[in-house]
PDB file of C-alpha atoms in Angstrom:
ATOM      1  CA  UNK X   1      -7.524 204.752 146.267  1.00  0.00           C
ATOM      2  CA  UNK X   2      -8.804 204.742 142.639  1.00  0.00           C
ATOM      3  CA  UNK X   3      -6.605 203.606 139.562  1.00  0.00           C
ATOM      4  CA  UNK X   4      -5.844 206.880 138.373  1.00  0.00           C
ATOM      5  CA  UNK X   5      -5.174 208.422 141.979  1.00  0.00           C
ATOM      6  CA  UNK X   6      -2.218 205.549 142.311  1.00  0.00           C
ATOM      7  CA  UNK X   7      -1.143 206.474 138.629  1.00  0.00           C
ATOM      8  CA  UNK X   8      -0.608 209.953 139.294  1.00  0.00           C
ATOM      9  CA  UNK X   9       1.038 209.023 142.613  1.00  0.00           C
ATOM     10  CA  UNK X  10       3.587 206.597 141.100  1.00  0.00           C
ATOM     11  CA  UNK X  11       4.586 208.874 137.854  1.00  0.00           C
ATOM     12  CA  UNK X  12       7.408 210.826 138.322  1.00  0.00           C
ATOM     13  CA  UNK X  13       9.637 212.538 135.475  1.00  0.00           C
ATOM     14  CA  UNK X  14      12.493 212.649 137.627  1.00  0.00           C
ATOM     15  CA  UNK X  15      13.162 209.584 138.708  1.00  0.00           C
ATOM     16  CA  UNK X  16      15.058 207.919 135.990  1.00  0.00           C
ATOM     17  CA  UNK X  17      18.691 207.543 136.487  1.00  0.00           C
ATOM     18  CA  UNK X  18      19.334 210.252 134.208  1.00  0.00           C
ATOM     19  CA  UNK X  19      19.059 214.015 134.879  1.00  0.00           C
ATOM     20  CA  UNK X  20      15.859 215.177 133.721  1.00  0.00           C
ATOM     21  CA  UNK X  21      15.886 218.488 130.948  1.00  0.00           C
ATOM     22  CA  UNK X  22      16.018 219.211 127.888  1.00  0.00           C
ATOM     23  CA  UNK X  23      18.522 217.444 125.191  1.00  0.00           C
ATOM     24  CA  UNK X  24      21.869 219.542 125.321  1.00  0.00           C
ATOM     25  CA  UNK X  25      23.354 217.894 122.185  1.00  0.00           C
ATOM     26  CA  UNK X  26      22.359 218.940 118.857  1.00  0.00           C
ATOM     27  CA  UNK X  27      22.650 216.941 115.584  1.00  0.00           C
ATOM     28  CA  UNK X  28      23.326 219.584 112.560  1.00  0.00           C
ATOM     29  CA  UNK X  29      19.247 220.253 112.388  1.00  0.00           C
ATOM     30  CA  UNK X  30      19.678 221.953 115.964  1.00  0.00           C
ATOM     31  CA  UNK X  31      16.806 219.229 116.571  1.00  0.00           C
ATOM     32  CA  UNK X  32      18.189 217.758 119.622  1.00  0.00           C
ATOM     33  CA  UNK X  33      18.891 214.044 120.434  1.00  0.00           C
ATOM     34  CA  UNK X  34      21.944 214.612 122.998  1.00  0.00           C
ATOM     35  CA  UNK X  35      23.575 211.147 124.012  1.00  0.00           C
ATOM     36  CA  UNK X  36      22.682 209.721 127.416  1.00  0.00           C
ATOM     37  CA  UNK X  37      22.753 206.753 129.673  1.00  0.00           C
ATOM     38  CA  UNK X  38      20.525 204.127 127.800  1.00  0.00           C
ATOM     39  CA  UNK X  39      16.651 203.891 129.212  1.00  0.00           C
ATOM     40  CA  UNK X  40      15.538 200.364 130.188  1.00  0.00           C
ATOM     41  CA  UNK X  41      12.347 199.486 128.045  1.00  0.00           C
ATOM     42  CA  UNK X  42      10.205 199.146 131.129  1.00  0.00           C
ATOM     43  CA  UNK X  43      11.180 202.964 132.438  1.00  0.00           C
ATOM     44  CA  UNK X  44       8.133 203.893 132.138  1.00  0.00           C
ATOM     45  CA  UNK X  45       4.724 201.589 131.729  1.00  0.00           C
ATOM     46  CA  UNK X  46       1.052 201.948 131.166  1.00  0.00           C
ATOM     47  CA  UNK X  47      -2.253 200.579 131.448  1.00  0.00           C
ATOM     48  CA  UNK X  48      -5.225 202.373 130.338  1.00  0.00           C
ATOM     49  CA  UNK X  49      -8.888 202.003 128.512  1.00  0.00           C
ATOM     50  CA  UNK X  50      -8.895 205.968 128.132  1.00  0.00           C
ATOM     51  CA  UNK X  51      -9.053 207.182 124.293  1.00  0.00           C
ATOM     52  CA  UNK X  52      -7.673 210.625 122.454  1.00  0.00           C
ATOM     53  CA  UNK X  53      -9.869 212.290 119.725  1.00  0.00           C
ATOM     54  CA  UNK X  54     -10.316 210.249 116.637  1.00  0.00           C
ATOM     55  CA  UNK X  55     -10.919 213.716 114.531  1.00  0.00           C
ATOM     56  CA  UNK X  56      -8.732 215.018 112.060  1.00  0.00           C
ATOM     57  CA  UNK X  57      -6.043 217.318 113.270  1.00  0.00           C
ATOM     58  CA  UNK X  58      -6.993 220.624 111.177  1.00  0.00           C
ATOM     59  CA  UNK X  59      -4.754 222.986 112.760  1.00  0.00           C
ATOM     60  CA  UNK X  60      -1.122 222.166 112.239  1.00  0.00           C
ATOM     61  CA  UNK X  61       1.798 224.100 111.553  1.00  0.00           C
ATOM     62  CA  UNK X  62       4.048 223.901 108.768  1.00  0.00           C
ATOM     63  CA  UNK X  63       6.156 220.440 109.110  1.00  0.00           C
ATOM     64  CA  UNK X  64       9.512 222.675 110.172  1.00  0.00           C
ATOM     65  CA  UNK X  65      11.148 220.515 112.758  1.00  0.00           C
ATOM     66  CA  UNK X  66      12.130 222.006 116.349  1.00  0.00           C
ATOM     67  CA  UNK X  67      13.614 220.834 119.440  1.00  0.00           C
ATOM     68  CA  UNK X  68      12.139 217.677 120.919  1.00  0.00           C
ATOM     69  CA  UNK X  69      12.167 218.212 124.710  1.00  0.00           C
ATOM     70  CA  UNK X  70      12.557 215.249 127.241  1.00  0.00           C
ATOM     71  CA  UNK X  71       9.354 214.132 128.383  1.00  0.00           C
ATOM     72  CA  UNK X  72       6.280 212.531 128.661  1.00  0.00           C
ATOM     73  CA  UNK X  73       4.537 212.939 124.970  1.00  0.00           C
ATOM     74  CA  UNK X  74       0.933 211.270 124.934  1.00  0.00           C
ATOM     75  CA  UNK X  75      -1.329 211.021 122.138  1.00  0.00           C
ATOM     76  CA  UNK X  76      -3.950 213.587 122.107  1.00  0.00           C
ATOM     77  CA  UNK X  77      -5.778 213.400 118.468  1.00  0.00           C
ATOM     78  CA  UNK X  78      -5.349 211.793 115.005  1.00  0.00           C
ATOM     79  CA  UNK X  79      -8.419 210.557 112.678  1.00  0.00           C
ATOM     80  CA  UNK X  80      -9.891 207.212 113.487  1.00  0.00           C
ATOM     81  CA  UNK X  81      -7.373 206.425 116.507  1.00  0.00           C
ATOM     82  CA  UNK X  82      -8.899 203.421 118.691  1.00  0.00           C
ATOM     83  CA  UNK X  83      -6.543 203.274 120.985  1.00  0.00           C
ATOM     84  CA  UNK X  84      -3.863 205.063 123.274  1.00  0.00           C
ATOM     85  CA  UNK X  85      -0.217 205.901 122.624  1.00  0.00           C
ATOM     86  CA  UNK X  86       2.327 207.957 124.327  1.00  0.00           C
ATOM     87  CA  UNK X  87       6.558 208.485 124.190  1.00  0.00           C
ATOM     88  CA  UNK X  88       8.948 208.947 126.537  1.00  0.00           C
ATOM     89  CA  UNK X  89      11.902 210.480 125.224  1.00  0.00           C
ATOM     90  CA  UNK X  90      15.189 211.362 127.083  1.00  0.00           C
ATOM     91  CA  UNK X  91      18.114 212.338 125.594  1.00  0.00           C
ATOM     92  CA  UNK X  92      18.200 210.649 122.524  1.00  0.00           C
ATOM     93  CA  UNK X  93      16.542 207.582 123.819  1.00  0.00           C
ATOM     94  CA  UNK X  94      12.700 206.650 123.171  1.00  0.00           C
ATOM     95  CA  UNK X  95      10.334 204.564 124.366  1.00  0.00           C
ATOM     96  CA  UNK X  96       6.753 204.419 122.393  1.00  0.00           C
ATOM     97  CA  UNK X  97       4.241 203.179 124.747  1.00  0.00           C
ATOM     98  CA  UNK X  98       0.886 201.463 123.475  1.00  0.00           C
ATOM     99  CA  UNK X  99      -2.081 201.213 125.863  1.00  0.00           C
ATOM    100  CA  UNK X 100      -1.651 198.024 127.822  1.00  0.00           C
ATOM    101  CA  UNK X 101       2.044 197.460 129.258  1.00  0.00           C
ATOM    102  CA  UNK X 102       3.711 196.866 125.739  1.00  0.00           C
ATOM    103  CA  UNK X 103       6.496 199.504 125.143  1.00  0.00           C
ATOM    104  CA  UNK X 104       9.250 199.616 122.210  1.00  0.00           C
ATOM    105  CA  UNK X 105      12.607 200.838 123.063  1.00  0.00           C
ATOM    106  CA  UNK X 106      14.847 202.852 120.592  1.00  0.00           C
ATOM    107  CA  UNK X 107      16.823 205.979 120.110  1.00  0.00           C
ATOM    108  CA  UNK X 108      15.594 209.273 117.685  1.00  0.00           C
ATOM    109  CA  UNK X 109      17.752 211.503 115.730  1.00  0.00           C
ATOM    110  CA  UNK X 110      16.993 214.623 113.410  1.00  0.00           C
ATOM    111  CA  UNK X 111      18.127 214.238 110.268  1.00  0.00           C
ATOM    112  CA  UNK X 112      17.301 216.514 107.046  1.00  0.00           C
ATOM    113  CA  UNK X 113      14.353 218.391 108.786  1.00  0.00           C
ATOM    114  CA  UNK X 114      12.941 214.774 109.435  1.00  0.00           C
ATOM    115  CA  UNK X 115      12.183 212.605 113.028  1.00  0.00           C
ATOM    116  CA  UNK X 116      14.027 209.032 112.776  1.00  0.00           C
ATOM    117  CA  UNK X 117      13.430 206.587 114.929  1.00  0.00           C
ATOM    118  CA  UNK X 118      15.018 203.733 115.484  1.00  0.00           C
ATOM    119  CA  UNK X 119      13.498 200.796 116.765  1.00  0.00           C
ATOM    120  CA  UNK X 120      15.329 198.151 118.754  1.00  0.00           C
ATOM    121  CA  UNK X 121      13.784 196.038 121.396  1.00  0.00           C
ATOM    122  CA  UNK X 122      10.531 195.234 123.134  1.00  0.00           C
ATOM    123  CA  UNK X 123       8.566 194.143 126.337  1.00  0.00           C
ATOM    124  CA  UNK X 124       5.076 193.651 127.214  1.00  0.00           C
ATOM    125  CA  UNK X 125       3.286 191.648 129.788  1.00  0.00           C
ATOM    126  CA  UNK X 126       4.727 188.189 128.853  1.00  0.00           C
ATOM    127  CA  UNK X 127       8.346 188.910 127.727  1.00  0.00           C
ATOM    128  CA  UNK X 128      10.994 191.847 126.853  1.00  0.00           C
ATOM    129  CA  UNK X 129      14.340 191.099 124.747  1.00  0.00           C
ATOM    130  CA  UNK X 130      15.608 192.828 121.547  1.00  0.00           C
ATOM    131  CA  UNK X 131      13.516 193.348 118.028  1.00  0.00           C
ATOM    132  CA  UNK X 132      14.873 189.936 115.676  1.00  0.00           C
ATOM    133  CA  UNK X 133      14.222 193.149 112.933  1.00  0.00           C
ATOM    134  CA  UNK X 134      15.282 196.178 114.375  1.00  0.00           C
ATOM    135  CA  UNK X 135      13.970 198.881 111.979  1.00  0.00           C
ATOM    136  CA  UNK X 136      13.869 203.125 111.691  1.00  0.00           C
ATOM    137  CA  UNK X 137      10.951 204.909 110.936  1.00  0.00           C
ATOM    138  CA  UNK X 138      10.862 208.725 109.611  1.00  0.00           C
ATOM    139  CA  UNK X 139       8.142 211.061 110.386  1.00  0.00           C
ATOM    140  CA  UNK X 140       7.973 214.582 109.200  1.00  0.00           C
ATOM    141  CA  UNK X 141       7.367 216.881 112.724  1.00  0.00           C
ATOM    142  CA  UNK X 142       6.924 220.635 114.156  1.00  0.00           C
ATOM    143  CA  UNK X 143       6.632 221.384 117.924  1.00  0.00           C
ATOM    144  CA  UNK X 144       4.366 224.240 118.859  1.00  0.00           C
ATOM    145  CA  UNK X 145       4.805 224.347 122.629  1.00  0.00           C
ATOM    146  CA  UNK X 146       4.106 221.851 124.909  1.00  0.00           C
ATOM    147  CA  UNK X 147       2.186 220.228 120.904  1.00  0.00           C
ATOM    148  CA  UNK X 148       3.844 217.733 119.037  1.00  0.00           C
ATOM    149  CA  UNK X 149       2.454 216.651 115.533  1.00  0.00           C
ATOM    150  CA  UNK X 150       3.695 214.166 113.633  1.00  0.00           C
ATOM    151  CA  UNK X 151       3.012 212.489 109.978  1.00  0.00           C
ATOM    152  CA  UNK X 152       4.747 208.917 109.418  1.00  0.00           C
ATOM    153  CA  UNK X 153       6.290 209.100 105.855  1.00  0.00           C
ATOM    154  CA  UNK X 154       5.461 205.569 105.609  1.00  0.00           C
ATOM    155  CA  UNK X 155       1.407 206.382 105.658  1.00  0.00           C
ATOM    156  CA  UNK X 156      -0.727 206.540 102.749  1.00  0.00           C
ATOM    157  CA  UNK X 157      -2.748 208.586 102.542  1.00  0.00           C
ATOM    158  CA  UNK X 158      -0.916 210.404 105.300  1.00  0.00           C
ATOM    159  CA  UNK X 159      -2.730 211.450 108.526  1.00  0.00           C
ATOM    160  CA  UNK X 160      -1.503 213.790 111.868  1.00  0.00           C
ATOM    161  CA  UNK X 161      -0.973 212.933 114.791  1.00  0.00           C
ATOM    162  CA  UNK X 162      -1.007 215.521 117.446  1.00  0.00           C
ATOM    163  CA  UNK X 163       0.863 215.099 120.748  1.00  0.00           C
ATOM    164  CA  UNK X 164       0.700 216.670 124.223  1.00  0.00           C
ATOM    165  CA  UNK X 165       3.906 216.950 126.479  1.00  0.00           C
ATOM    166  CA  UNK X 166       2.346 215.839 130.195  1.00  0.00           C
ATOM    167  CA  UNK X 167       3.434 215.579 133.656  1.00  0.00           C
ATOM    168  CA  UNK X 168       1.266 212.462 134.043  1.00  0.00           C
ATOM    169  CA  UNK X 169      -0.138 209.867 131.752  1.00  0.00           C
ATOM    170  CA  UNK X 170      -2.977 209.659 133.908  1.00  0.00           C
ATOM    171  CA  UNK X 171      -4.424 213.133 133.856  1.00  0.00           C
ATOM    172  CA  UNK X 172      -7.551 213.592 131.720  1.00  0.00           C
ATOM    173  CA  UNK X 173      -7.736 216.311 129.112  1.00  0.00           C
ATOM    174  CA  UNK X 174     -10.498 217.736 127.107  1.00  0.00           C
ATOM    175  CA  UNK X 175      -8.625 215.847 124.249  1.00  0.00           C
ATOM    176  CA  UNK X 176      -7.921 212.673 126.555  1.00  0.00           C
ATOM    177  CA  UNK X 177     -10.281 211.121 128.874  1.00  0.00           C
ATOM    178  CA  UNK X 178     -12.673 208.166 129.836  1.00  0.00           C
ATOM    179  CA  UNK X 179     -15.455 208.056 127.009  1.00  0.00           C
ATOM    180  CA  UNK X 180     -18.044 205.606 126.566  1.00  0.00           C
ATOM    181  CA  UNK X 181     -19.598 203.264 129.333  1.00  0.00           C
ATOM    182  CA  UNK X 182     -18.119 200.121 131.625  1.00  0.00           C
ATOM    183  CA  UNK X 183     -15.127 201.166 134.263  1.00  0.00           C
ATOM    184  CA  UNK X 184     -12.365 203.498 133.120  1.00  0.00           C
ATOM    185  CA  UNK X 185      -8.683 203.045 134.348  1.00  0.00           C
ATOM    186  CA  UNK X 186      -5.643 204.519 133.519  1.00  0.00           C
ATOM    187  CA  UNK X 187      -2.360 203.331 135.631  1.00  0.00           C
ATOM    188  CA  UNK X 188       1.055 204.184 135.146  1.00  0.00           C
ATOM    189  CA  UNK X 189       4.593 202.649 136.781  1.00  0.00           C
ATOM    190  CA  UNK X 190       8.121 203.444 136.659  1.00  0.00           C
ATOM    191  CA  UNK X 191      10.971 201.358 136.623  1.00  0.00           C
ATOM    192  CA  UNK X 192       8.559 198.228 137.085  1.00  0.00           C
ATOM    193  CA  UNK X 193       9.120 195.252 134.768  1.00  0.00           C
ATOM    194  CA  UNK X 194       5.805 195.082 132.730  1.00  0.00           C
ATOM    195  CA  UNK X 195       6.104 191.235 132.793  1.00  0.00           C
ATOM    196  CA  UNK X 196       2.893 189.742 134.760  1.00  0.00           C
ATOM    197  CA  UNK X 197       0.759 192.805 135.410  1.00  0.00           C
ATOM    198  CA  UNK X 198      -2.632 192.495 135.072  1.00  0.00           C
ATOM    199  CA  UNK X 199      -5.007 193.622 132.372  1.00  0.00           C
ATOM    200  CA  UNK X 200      -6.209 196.932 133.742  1.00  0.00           C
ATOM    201  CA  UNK X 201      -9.022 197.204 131.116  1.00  0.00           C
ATOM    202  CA  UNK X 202     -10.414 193.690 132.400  1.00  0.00           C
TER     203      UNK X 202
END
């Protein structure tokens, strides 16, 4: 069984302790963020040497906001992007996952037209515990679809980021695949401490 059959195999959306759906709470933006049972910061991990496309996102809507749906939200394109990212939000928790079993754990909110997250604990491969700095970020957003762009207000000059909502980390889009030479893998787990996996990119 390759890498990315047994990544497909173990992802699941559903099998979190908390019902699976959209948010049902609104904040006064209508923008979702409905309070749930808290998500552990290893719900959902990932291993992977795949890459999105580095090109500029051209096509955007207008910045208006919208209603951030629970899922799976992986990074499909943003200028000069080396690496892979993805977001699992439920309720109004979040969990920004970077490309080799280090997640951060935090909740979002809609406030003023505007995404804010807020940032409070980690876990990678070696250790998880809370941030010593917790911190919020604020990103200007619009969801078109399943399409989630995204512009940190932080950034200068400022860049987007363009999103995809999946069913599986591990399933390659035109956007999202395998590129270059040496062995590709892409492996996903749920509920799994990320403490002492392996490299997957080794």
């Amino acid at each position: 069984m390759t890498k990315k059959m047994l990544g497909a195999l173990v992802l699941s959306l559903c099998v979190f302790a908390t019902a699976c759906g959209d948010s049902k709470d609104k904040d006064d933006d209508g923008g979702g963020g409905g309070e749930g049972e808290k998500l552990q910061c290893h719900a959902v991990g990932w291993c992977t040497n795949w890459t999105p496309d580095d090109t500029e996102v051209t096509n955007a809507p207008a910045f208006s906001g919208g209603t951030l749906k629970d899922g799976l939200y992986r990074l499909e394109q943003g200028v000069d992007l080396a690496y892979a990212e993805a977001m699992y939000v439920q309720g109004n928790n979040i969990l920004f996952l970077d490309s080799i079993w280090s997640n951060y754990q935090g909740t979002w909110k809609v406030t003023n037209g505007k995404l804010e997250v807020y940032r409070a604990a980690t876990c990678d491969d070696y250790s998880a515990g809370p941030l010593d700095h917790p911190y919020t970020e604020t990103y200007s957003f619009v969801v078109r679809g399943d399409d989630l762009f995204t512009q940190n207000d932080e950034d200068s000059p400022k860049f987007t980021k363009r999103w995809k909502r999946v069913a599986n980390l591990c399933d390659e889009s035109a956007s999202f695949k395998c590129r270059g030479g040496g062995v590709c893998s892409c492996v996903s787990t749920t509920n799994k401490p990320l403490t002492g996996n392996e490299n997957c990119t080794n």
